Each structure stands twice: as structure tokens, then as C-alpha cells.
mmCIF file with all atom_site columns, C-alpha atoms in Angstrom:
data_model
loop_
_atom_site.group_PDB
_atom_site.id
_atom_site.type_symbol
_atom_site.label_atom_id
_atom_site.label_alt_id
_atom_site.label_comp_id
_atom_site.label_asym_id
_atom_site.label_entity_id
_atom_site.label_seq_id
_atom_site.pdbx_PDB_ins_code
_atom_site.Cartn_x
_atom_site.Cartn_y
_atom_site.Cartn_z
_atom_site.occupancy
_atom_site.B_iso_or_equiv
_atom_site.pdbx_formal_charge
_atom_site.auth_seq_id
_atom_site.auth_comp_id
_atom_site.auth_asym_id
_atom_site.auth_atom_id
_atom_site.pdbx_PDB_model_num
ATOM 1   C CA . PRO A 1 1   ? -5.656  -18.303 -5.527  1.00 97.00 ? 1   PRO A CA 1
ATOM 2   C CA . GLU A 1 2   ? -2.734  -17.645 -7.868  1.00 97.00 ? 2   GLU A CA 1
ATOM 3   C CA . SER A 1 3   ? -5.010  -17.659 -10.931 1.00 98.00 ? 3   SER A CA 1
ATOM 4   C CA . TYR A 1 4   ? -7.379  -15.076 -9.462  1.00 98.00 ? 4   TYR A CA 1
ATOM 5   C CA . TRP A 1 5   ? -4.424  -13.069 -8.201  1.00 98.00 ? 5   TRP A CA 1
ATOM 6   C CA . GLY A 1 6   ? -2.692  -13.082 -11.584 1.00 98.00 ? 6   GLY A CA 1
ATOM 7   C CA . LEU A 1 7   ? -5.871  -12.098 -13.399 1.00 98.00 ? 7   LEU A CA 1
ATOM 8   C CA . GLY A 1 8   ? -6.410  -9.373  -10.816 1.00 98.00 ? 8   GLY A CA 1
ATOM 9   C CA . VAL A 1 9   ? -2.956  -7.980  -11.530 1.00 97.00 ? 9   VAL A CA 1
ATOM 10  C CA . ILE A 1 10  ? -3.717  -7.954  -15.257 1.00 98.00 ? 10  ILE A CA 1
ATOM 11  C CA . GLU A 1 11  ? -6.994  -6.122  -14.632 1.00 98.00 ? 11  GLU A CA 1
ATOM 12  C CA . TYR A 1 12  ? -5.187  -3.641  -12.373 1.00 97.00 ? 12  TYR A CA 1
ATOM 13  C CA . GLN A 1 13  ? -2.560  -2.978  -15.028 1.00 97.00 ? 13  GLN A CA 1
ATOM 14  C CA . SER A 1 14  ? -5.399  -2.442  -17.530 1.00 97.00 ? 14  SER A CA 1
ATOM 15  C CA . LYS A 1 15  ? -6.948  0.042   -15.062 1.00 96.00 ? 15  LYS A CA 1
ATOM 16  C CA . ASN A 1 16  ? -10.033 -2.158  -14.624 1.00 97.00 ? 16  ASN A CA 1
ATOM 17  C CA . PHE A 1 17  ? -9.961  -1.598  -10.885 1.00 96.00 ? 17  PHE A CA 1
ATOM 18  C CA . LYS A 1 18  ? -13.420 -2.971  -10.070 1.00 96.00 ? 18  LYS A CA 1
ATOM 19  C CA . ASN A 1 19  ? -12.609 -6.271  -11.795 1.00 98.00 ? 19  ASN A CA 1
ATOM 20  C CA . ALA A 1 20  ? -9.173  -6.351  -10.184 1.00 98.00 ? 20  ALA A CA 1
ATOM 21  C CA . ILE A 1 21  ? -10.686 -5.968  -6.723  1.00 98.00 ? 21  ILE A CA 1
ATOM 22  C CA . GLU A 1 22  ? -13.213 -8.720  -7.360  1.00 98.00 ? 22  GLU A CA 1
ATOM 23  C CA . LEU A 1 23  ? -10.570 -11.127 -8.633  1.00 98.00 ? 23  LEU A CA 1
ATOM 24  C CA . MET A 1 24  ? -8.121  -10.396 -5.838  1.00 98.00 ? 24  MET A CA 1
ATOM 25  C CA . ASN A 1 25  ? -10.875 -10.739 -3.249  1.00 98.00 ? 25  ASN A CA 1
ATOM 26  C CA . ASN A 1 26  ? -11.575 -14.180 -4.715  1.00 98.00 ? 26  ASN A CA 1
ATOM 27  C CA . ALA A 1 27  ? -7.889  -15.000 -4.310  1.00 98.00 ? 27  ALA A CA 1
ATOM 28  C CA . LEU A 1 28  ? -7.923  -13.681 -0.740  1.00 98.00 ? 28  LEU A CA 1
ATOM 29  C CA . THR A 1 29  ? -10.905 -15.895 0.076   1.00 98.00 ? 29  THR A CA 1
ATOM 30  C CA . LEU A 1 30  ? -8.802  -18.878 -0.981  1.00 98.00 ? 30  LEU A CA 1
ATOM 31  C CA . ALA A 1 31  ? -5.605  -17.625 0.680   1.00 98.00 ? 31  ALA A CA 1
ATOM 32  C CA . PRO A 1 32  ? -6.792  -15.511 3.625   1.00 98.00 ? 32  PRO A CA 1
ATOM 33  C CA . ASN A 1 33  ? -3.391  -15.345 5.330   1.00 98.00 ? 33  ASN A CA 1
ATOM 34  C CA . ASN A 1 34  ? -1.272  -14.168 2.410   1.00 98.00 ? 34  ASN A CA 1
ATOM 35  C CA . PRO A 1 35  ? 0.247   -10.786 3.337   1.00 98.00 ? 35  PRO A CA 1
ATOM 36  C CA . ILE A 1 36  ? 1.671   -10.145 -0.131  1.00 98.00 ? 36  ILE A CA 1
ATOM 37  C CA . LEU A 1 37  ? -1.754  -10.620 -1.694  1.00 98.00 ? 37  LEU A CA 1
ATOM 38  C CA . MET A 1 38  ? -3.257  -8.311  0.931   1.00 98.00 ? 38  MET A CA 1
ATOM 39  C CA . VAL A 1 39  ? -0.799  -5.556  0.068   1.00 98.00 ? 39  VAL A CA 1
ATOM 40  C CA . ASP A 1 40  ? -1.378  -6.042  -3.661  1.00 98.00 ? 40  ASP A CA 1
ATOM 41  C CA . LEU A 1 41  ? -5.118  -5.661  -3.098  1.00 98.00 ? 41  LEU A CA 1
ATOM 42  C CA . ALA A 1 42  ? -4.490  -2.620  -0.893  1.00 98.00 ? 42  ALA A CA 1
ATOM 43  C CA . THR A 1 43  ? -2.508  -1.102  -3.769  1.00 97.00 ? 43  THR A CA 1
ATOM 44  C CA . ILE A 1 44  ? -5.654  -1.084  -5.888  1.00 97.00 ? 44  ILE A CA 1
ATOM 45  C CA . TYR A 1 45  ? -7.584  0.715   -3.169  1.00 97.00 ? 45  TYR A CA 1
ATOM 46  C CA . ILE A 1 46  ? -4.729  3.224   -2.843  1.00 97.00 ? 46  ILE A CA 1
ATOM 47  C CA . GLN A 1 47  ? -4.874  3.869   -6.586  1.00 96.00 ? 47  GLN A CA 1
ATOM 48  C CA . LEU A 1 48  ? -8.624  4.424   -6.387  1.00 96.00 ? 48  LEU A CA 1
ATOM 49  C CA . GLY A 1 49  ? -8.157  6.750   -3.429  1.00 95.00 ? 49  GLY A CA 1
ATOM 50  C CA . ASN A 1 50  ? -5.516  8.663   -5.335  1.00 92.00 ? 50  ASN A CA 1
ATOM 51  C CA . ASN A 1 51  ? -7.999  9.264   -8.165  1.00 90.00 ? 51  ASN A CA 1
ATOM 52  C CA . THR A 1 52  ? -10.850 10.697  -6.119  1.00 91.00 ? 52  THR A CA 1
ATOM 53  C CA . VAL A 1 53  ? -11.649 13.824  -4.166  1.00 88.00 ? 53  VAL A CA 1
ATOM 54  C CA . SER A 1 54  ? -12.668 11.859  -1.059  1.00 88.00 ? 54  SER A CA 1
ATOM 55  C CA . PRO A 1 55  ? -10.151 9.032   -0.716  1.00 91.00 ? 55  PRO A CA 1
ATOM 56  C CA . ASN A 1 56  ? -11.168 7.843   2.770   1.00 92.00 ? 56  ASN A CA 1
ATOM 57  C CA . GLN A 1 57  ? -13.618 5.236   1.490   1.00 91.00 ? 57  GLN A CA 1
ATOM 58  C CA . TYR A 1 58  ? -10.681 3.557   -0.235  1.00 96.00 ? 58  TYR A CA 1
ATOM 59  C CA . THR A 1 59  ? -7.892  4.320   2.200   1.00 96.00 ? 59  THR A CA 1
ATOM 60  C CA . SER A 1 60  ? -9.740  2.758   5.114   1.00 96.00 ? 60  SER A CA 1
ATOM 61  C CA . LYS A 1 61  ? -9.964  -0.558  3.256   1.00 97.00 ? 61  LYS A CA 1
ATOM 62  C CA . ALA A 1 62  ? -6.329  -0.286  2.148   1.00 98.00 ? 62  ALA A CA 1
ATOM 63  C CA . LYS A 1 63  ? -5.226  0.416   5.706   1.00 98.00 ? 63  LYS A CA 1
ATOM 64  C CA . GLU A 1 64  ? -7.178  -2.560  7.033   1.00 98.00 ? 64  GLU A CA 1
ATOM 65  C CA . LEU A 1 65  ? -5.533  -4.889  4.491   1.00 98.00 ? 65  LEU A CA 1
ATOM 66  C CA . ILE A 1 66  ? -2.053  -3.498  5.148   1.00 98.00 ? 66  ILE A CA 1
ATOM 67  C CA . ASN A 1 67  ? -2.403  -3.732  8.915   1.00 98.00 ? 67  ASN A CA 1
ATOM 68  C CA . ASN A 1 68  ? -3.506  -7.358  8.560   1.00 98.00 ? 68  ASN A CA 1
ATOM 69  C CA . ALA A 1 69  ? -0.491  -8.023  6.347   1.00 98.00 ? 69  ALA A CA 1
ATOM 70  C CA . ILE A 1 70  ? 1.841   -6.424  8.895   1.00 98.00 ? 70  ILE A CA 1
ATOM 71  C CA . TYR A 1 71  ? 0.261   -8.511  11.652  1.00 98.00 ? 71  TYR A CA 1
ATOM 72  C CA . LEU A 1 72  ? 0.965   -11.666 9.645   1.00 98.00 ? 72  LEU A CA 1
ATOM 73  C CA . GLN A 1 73  ? 4.424   -10.615 8.455   1.00 98.00 ? 73  GLN A CA 1
ATOM 74  C CA . PRO A 1 74  ? 5.830   -7.779  10.609  1.00 98.00 ? 74  PRO A CA 1
ATOM 75  C CA . GLU A 1 75  ? 9.041   -7.522  8.577   1.00 97.00 ? 75  GLU A CA 1
ATOM 76  C CA . TYR A 1 76  ? 7.324   -6.982  5.186   1.00 97.00 ? 76  TYR A CA 1
ATOM 77  C CA . GLU A 1 77  ? 8.835   -3.677  4.094   1.00 97.00 ? 77  GLU A CA 1
ATOM 78  C CA . THR A 1 78  ? 6.483   -3.141  1.150   1.00 97.00 ? 78  THR A CA 1
ATOM 79  C CA . ALA A 1 79  ? 3.525   -3.116  3.543   1.00 98.00 ? 79  ALA A CA 1
ATOM 80  C CA . TYR A 1 80  ? 5.045   -0.173  5.412   1.00 98.00 ? 80  TYR A CA 1
ATOM 81  C CA . LEU A 1 81  ? 5.766   1.714   2.202   1.00 97.00 ? 81  LEU A CA 1
ATOM 82  C CA . GLN A 1 82  ? 2.180   1.222   1.055   1.00 98.00 ? 82  GLN A CA 1
ATOM 83  C CA . LEU A 1 83  ? 1.014   2.319   4.504   1.00 98.00 ? 83  LEU A CA 1
ATOM 84  C CA . ALA A 1 84  ? 3.018   5.496   3.986   1.00 98.00 ? 84  ALA A CA 1
ATOM 85  C CA . LEU A 1 85  ? 1.040   6.106   0.773   1.00 97.00 ? 85  LEU A CA 1
ATOM 86  C CA . VAL A 1 86  ? -2.255  5.592   2.589   1.00 97.00 ? 86  VAL A CA 1
ATOM 87  C CA . ASN A 1 87  ? -1.209  8.096   5.237   1.00 97.00 ? 87  ASN A CA 1
ATOM 88  C CA . ILE A 1 88  ? -0.156  10.583  2.564   1.00 97.00 ? 88  ILE A CA 1
ATOM 89  C CA . LEU A 1 89  ? -3.625  10.321  1.004   1.00 95.00 ? 89  LEU A CA 1
ATOM 90  C CA . GLU A 1 90  ? -5.153  10.877  4.436   1.00 96.00 ? 90  GLU A CA 1
ATOM 91  C CA . ASN A 1 91  ? -2.778  13.828  4.944   1.00 95.00 ? 91  ASN A CA 1
ATOM 92  C CA . ASP A 1 92  ? -1.355  12.203  8.082   1.00 97.00 ? 92  ASP A CA 1
ATOM 93  C CA . LEU A 1 93  ? 2.205   13.090  7.201   1.00 98.00 ? 93  LEU A CA 1
ATOM 94  C CA . ASP A 1 94  ? 3.898   12.314  10.517  1.00 98.00 ? 94  ASP A CA 1
ATOM 95  C CA . THR A 1 95  ? 2.477   8.796   10.419  1.00 98.00 ? 95  THR A CA 1
ATOM 96  C CA . ALA A 1 96  ? 3.434   8.523   6.747   1.00 98.00 ? 96  ALA A CA 1
ATOM 97  C CA . TRP A 1 97  ? 7.029   9.408   7.600   1.00 98.00 ? 97  TRP A CA 1
ATOM 98  C CA . LYS A 1 98  ? 7.067   6.811   10.394  1.00 98.00 ? 98  LYS A CA 1
ATOM 99  C CA . ALA A 1 99  ? 5.774   4.092   8.063   1.00 98.00 ? 99  ALA A CA 1
ATOM 100 C CA . PHE A 1 100 ? 8.277   5.101   5.391   1.00 98.00 ? 100 PHE A CA 1
ATOM 101 C CA . HIS A 1 101 ? 11.190  4.987   7.850   1.00 98.00 ? 101 HIS A CA 1
ATOM 102 C CA . LYS A 1 102 ? 10.051  1.588   9.128   1.00 97.00 ? 102 LYS A CA 1
ATOM 103 C CA . GLY A 1 103 ? 9.895   0.156   5.611   1.00 97.00 ? 103 GLY A CA 1
ATOM 104 C CA . VAL A 1 104 ? 13.306  1.526   4.690   1.00 97.00 ? 104 VAL A CA 1
ATOM 105 C CA . SER A 1 105 ? 14.823  0.282   7.953   1.00 97.00 ? 105 SER A CA 1
ATOM 106 C CA . LEU A 1 106 ? 13.684  -3.234  7.070   1.00 97.00 ? 106 LEU A CA 1
ATOM 107 C CA . ASN A 1 107 ? 15.245  -3.079  3.616   1.00 95.00 ? 107 ASN A CA 1
ATOM 108 C CA . PRO A 1 108 ? 17.340  0.004   2.751   1.00 93.00 ? 108 PRO A CA 1
ATOM 109 C CA . GLN A 1 109 ? 17.573  -1.101  -0.890  1.00 92.00 ? 109 GLN A CA 1
ATOM 110 C CA . GLU A 1 110 ? 13.806  -0.720  -1.238  1.00 83.00 ? 110 GLU A CA 1
ATOM 111 C CA . ILE A 1 111 ? 13.664  3.066   -0.946  1.00 89.00 ? 111 ILE A CA 1
ATOM 112 C CA . ASN A 1 112 ? 10.784  4.169   -3.142  1.00 93.00 ? 112 ASN A CA 1
ATOM 113 C CA . GLN A 1 113 ? 11.917  7.474   -4.584  1.00 95.00 ? 113 GLN A CA 1
ATOM 114 C CA . ASN A 1 114 ? 8.383   8.473   -5.604  1.00 96.00 ? 114 ASN A CA 1
ATOM 115 C CA . ILE A 1 115 ? 7.083   8.107   -2.060  1.00 97.00 ? 115 ILE A CA 1
ATOM 116 C CA . LEU A 1 116 ? 10.137  9.885   -0.684  1.00 97.00 ? 116 LEU A CA 1
ATOM 117 C CA . LEU A 1 117 ? 9.740   12.818  -3.075  1.00 97.00 ? 117 LEU A CA 1
ATOM 118 C CA . GLU A 1 118 ? 6.040   13.109  -2.296  1.00 97.00 ? 118 GLU A CA 1
ATOM 119 C CA . LEU A 1 119 ? 6.701   13.088  1.446   1.00 98.00 ? 119 LEU A CA 1
ATOM 120 C CA . LYS A 1 120 ? 9.489   15.652  1.160   1.00 97.00 ? 120 LYS A CA 1
ATOM 121 C CA . SER A 1 121 ? 7.285   17.927  -0.959  1.00 97.00 ? 121 SER A CA 1
ATOM 122 C CA . ARG A 1 122 ? 4.599   17.895  1.710   1.00 97.00 ? 122 ARG A CA 1
ATOM 123 C CA . LYS A 1 123 ? 6.598   17.981  4.928   1.00 97.00 ? 123 LYS A CA 1
ATOM 124 C CA . ALA A 1 124 ? 10.233  17.924  5.971   1.00 98.00 ? 124 ALA A CA 1
ATOM 125 C CA . ASP A 1 125 ? 11.419  14.621  7.390   1.00 98.00 ? 125 ASP A CA 1
ATOM 126 C CA . PRO A 1 126 ? 10.809  14.858  11.170  1.00 97.00 ? 126 PRO A CA 1
ATOM 127 C CA . ALA A 1 127 ? 13.781  12.528  11.741  1.00 96.00 ? 127 ALA A CA 1
ATOM 128 C CA . GLY A 1 128 ? 16.031  14.729  9.605   1.00 96.00 ? 128 GLY A CA 1
ATOM 129 C CA . ILE A 1 129 ? 17.359  11.778  7.605   1.00 95.00 ? 129 ILE A CA 1
ATOM 130 C CA . TYR A 1 130 ? 16.118  12.888  4.188   1.00 95.00 ? 130 TYR A CA 1
ATOM 131 C CA . LYS A 1 131 ? 16.772  16.511  3.350   1.00 91.00 ? 131 LYS A CA 1
#
């Protein structure tokens, strides 16, 4: 799975998203319980959703992968931060804030400033932590 995964990352970085998805799906077939791989694959779907007018076709797949990753590894902070991005794309800002707070609570050093700035630009933090 690592070979497919690594090639998928290279394709993603080269913005060859279709190839990246195919390669990472091959890796996921070989390692179906790898939450980190699931979140990496979800990241590609998030990127595709971010680059389209109707992101739901991509965000639904990303959300499914992330939720599976969280089921397998409930303390995986990156999964929650990526879930926040999915919810931002779906304009579900309260849920995005909750996912962001959960991810940060698991690892305060992993605050993603880009996600935080995007959330703050769209809606004030309901918990009042980030002003």
C-alpha cells in the first residue's frame, strides 16, 4: 500500500487529482483500516470540492472517509481539522467550528491557521475562544 500511497501523494502534489485518487484507492484496498491514508485520500476530495461550484459530490466522499478514520482512531486530530474543512465547504459553520475545536483539543500545537482564519472570516467562534 505504501507504494500506491506515495505515488498518490506525488500525483496530488502535481495536481493530477484523478490519478491520485485512483492510486490512493488502490492503497486503501490493500490497507482498508489505515486512518491516515483515509484522511490523505479525503484531502484530495476536499481539494476537488474547493475547486468546483457544487462541492457536495466531493465533500460527501471526503466526509465518509474522515468519519471512518475517526471511528478507527478517535484521537486523530488531523481528521477533525479536515472535517472542519469539509463542513466549511458545505457551509455548515457551527459543525466546522466543533470539528476544529475537537482537533485542537486533541493537539493544541496543531492549530491550522488557514482553517482558523477561514472560519473566523465566515462566522465568529461560537465558543468565544478565537476572537
